[in-house]
Amino acid sequence: MRRAAPALLLLGAAGGATLVAYVAIRPALFIAILSAMALAGFYRCLATDTRRQLGRAPVVLAIGLPLLAWVLPGAWLLYAAMVAVVPLLARRRGEVAPIYLFALLLLPALEQTFTIGGLKLFDVGVHSALALGAAGGLVLRPGAPRVPAALDAPLVALMLLLIVANARDTSATNFLRVAVNTLFLCGLPYFIVSRSVRSMDDVRLCLVYLAGAAAVLSMILLYEARSAWPMYNVLYDRHGIAMQIMVKARGGVMRAGGPFVESTSMAMVLATCILAAWLSRPAFRSGPHHAAVLALLLAGLVAPQSRGAWIGLLLATIAADLYRRRPGAAVRRLGMVALAGVALLAAAPFSAFLSETLGLTGGSVDTVDYRQRLFDRGVEEFLRSPITGYSAPDLLIRLADLRQGEGIVDFVNTYIYFALIGGAIGLAVFVGAFAAYLLHLWRCRPRGGPDADAMAAVFAGLVMPMEMLVFTSFGGRPEMFVFVFFALATAIAARHAAERRRRWRLQRQPAIA
């Protein structure tokens, strides 16, 4: 018995350590299992060639990154690991963008401010570390596409506006901090995607990766909503990062946000990924397999309970049909959605959840009232300084009457925000950037063919946020995805310009001879 005592103690200690480890990383295990289930079904629905193109990178990322986030003892170690993700997994230049986009959706930002001697320099986090690694991987790989400077001009103008408008009337150090943060949030995602994508095959690969990420996110969101367990929120406390996170509910059901801090932002990005999946039909084995994936993704979009995302997705499908020269399909879809809307409104009085989700009762009414007040006060202040707007500190003072319980002014209308921080000039730059890239894509519009769906996805992916940003603020990953789709539009337009130059040279050759 005495001989067995040490063995029993060791067994008990091992069991206790295993239990402690399980409790510590329990959310990561659940996320990894849910992600594996989602990707198993997703891969099963893909065509053989598409599965071969994807390889194992999505599986490694979806299972490995959550485990790393919970297992690594410090945030800076996690940042270092994120720097290495894309260079290790991307086999060629064209895979840098899709792998970067897939990984971008899997973890919260976990940002903290980098300081030297008490001086705050800039914010660093999971997403900026991932972007640095992806950008470094691109620089070290040959074969950068030739991009005309005119295609980068709208991006540069909008970035300069964001820096100047958000940093004016503040200190030089704050100007530097805003500039670096804007580079991480907007400039690097644009550079990575626009300089990685060189062909329409690369564009289609990006869309399939986004569809795969949507499958993972949808499974996680459905589980979070069902269990009322926001699994990712503990990561901030685990890494000692101060972050005010609010868990919201509507109709008695938690608004799931997954790896996003806020459910509306989650819904915006998920809707974009659903659009990518819808227009990636050739990547799937058959129509029923494609429909099964879309059913999962649409179910996932229910979990964040965002009306703006559904409206934006509908508008994007109509824009895609018009881009593909299918006005009849757009009219039919609009009619079907109108009938569905009437049916939902008729059923709303019999369901508290449905009524609040549609904005007819409960806290949704307060949200609508706040948006109306923001619009009215925004227009009032805009008319007092219509050309250049106000600095950020001055604007917060002027709109102090709109502060909410969290002590912030929530600019849930991006157009009002740009009108106030940049005046008519700033609003024109913001809208003009969208218009410029949409015009480039419209000029490239094909008459059918294998590229039509992918190009329509990028076109509609820019139309969608123009509606969504009426109902939400500009920041975080929704802002990053706006610049990602700017980059995809740039890549398509640059390819189109290169083909025009090649045709022109071919036409000139006989004359020269």
Tab-separated table of C-alpha atoms in Angstrom, residues 154 157-158 161 413-416 418-419 423-439 462 465-466 469-470 474 482 486:
chain	number	residue	atom	x	y	z
A	154	PRO	CA	-8.763	57.179	-53.790
A	157	ALA	CA	-7.056	60.461	-50.256
A	158	LEU	CA	-9.334	58.656	-47.802
A	161	LEU	CA	-8.676	62.436	-44.585
A	413	ASN	CA	-24.224	56.790	-38.973
A	414	THR	CA	-20.872	56.925	-40.769
A	415	TYR	CA	-22.014	59.520	-43.291
A	416	ILE	CA	-22.977	61.914	-40.506
A	418	PHE	CA	-17.613	62.128	-41.991
A	419	ALA	CA	-19.775	65.187	-42.597
A	423	GLY	CA	-17.422	68.817	-43.642
A	424	ALA	CA	-18.636	68.599	-47.215
A	425	ILE	CA	-15.034	68.057	-48.333
A	426	GLY	CA	-14.606	65.026	-46.094
A	427	LEU	CA	-17.954	63.534	-47.048
A	428	ALA	CA	-17.129	63.986	-50.738
A	429	VAL	CA	-13.772	62.210	-50.294
A	430	PHE	CA	-15.427	59.315	-48.448
A	431	VAL	CA	-18.246	58.797	-50.940
A	432	GLY	CA	-15.906	59.551	-53.843
A	433	ALA	CA	-13.594	56.661	-52.879
A	434	PHE	CA	-16.475	54.198	-53.165
A	435	ALA	CA	-17.657	55.803	-56.403
A	436	ALA	CA	-14.177	55.650	-57.954
A	437	TYR	CA	-13.687	51.938	-57.340
A	438	LEU	CA	-17.255	51.095	-58.362
A	439	LEU	CA	-16.696	53.019	-61.604
A	462	LEU	CA	-18.589	47.652	-52.152
A	465	PRO	CA	-21.212	48.662	-46.843
A	466	MET	CA	-22.527	51.874	-48.401
A	469	LEU	CA	-22.697	52.348	-42.796
A	470	VAL	CA	-25.933	54.300	-42.585
A	474	PHE	CA	-16.718	53.136	-39.285
A	482	VAL	CA	-13.991	48.178	-46.942
A	486	PHE	CA	-11.032	48.545	-52.471
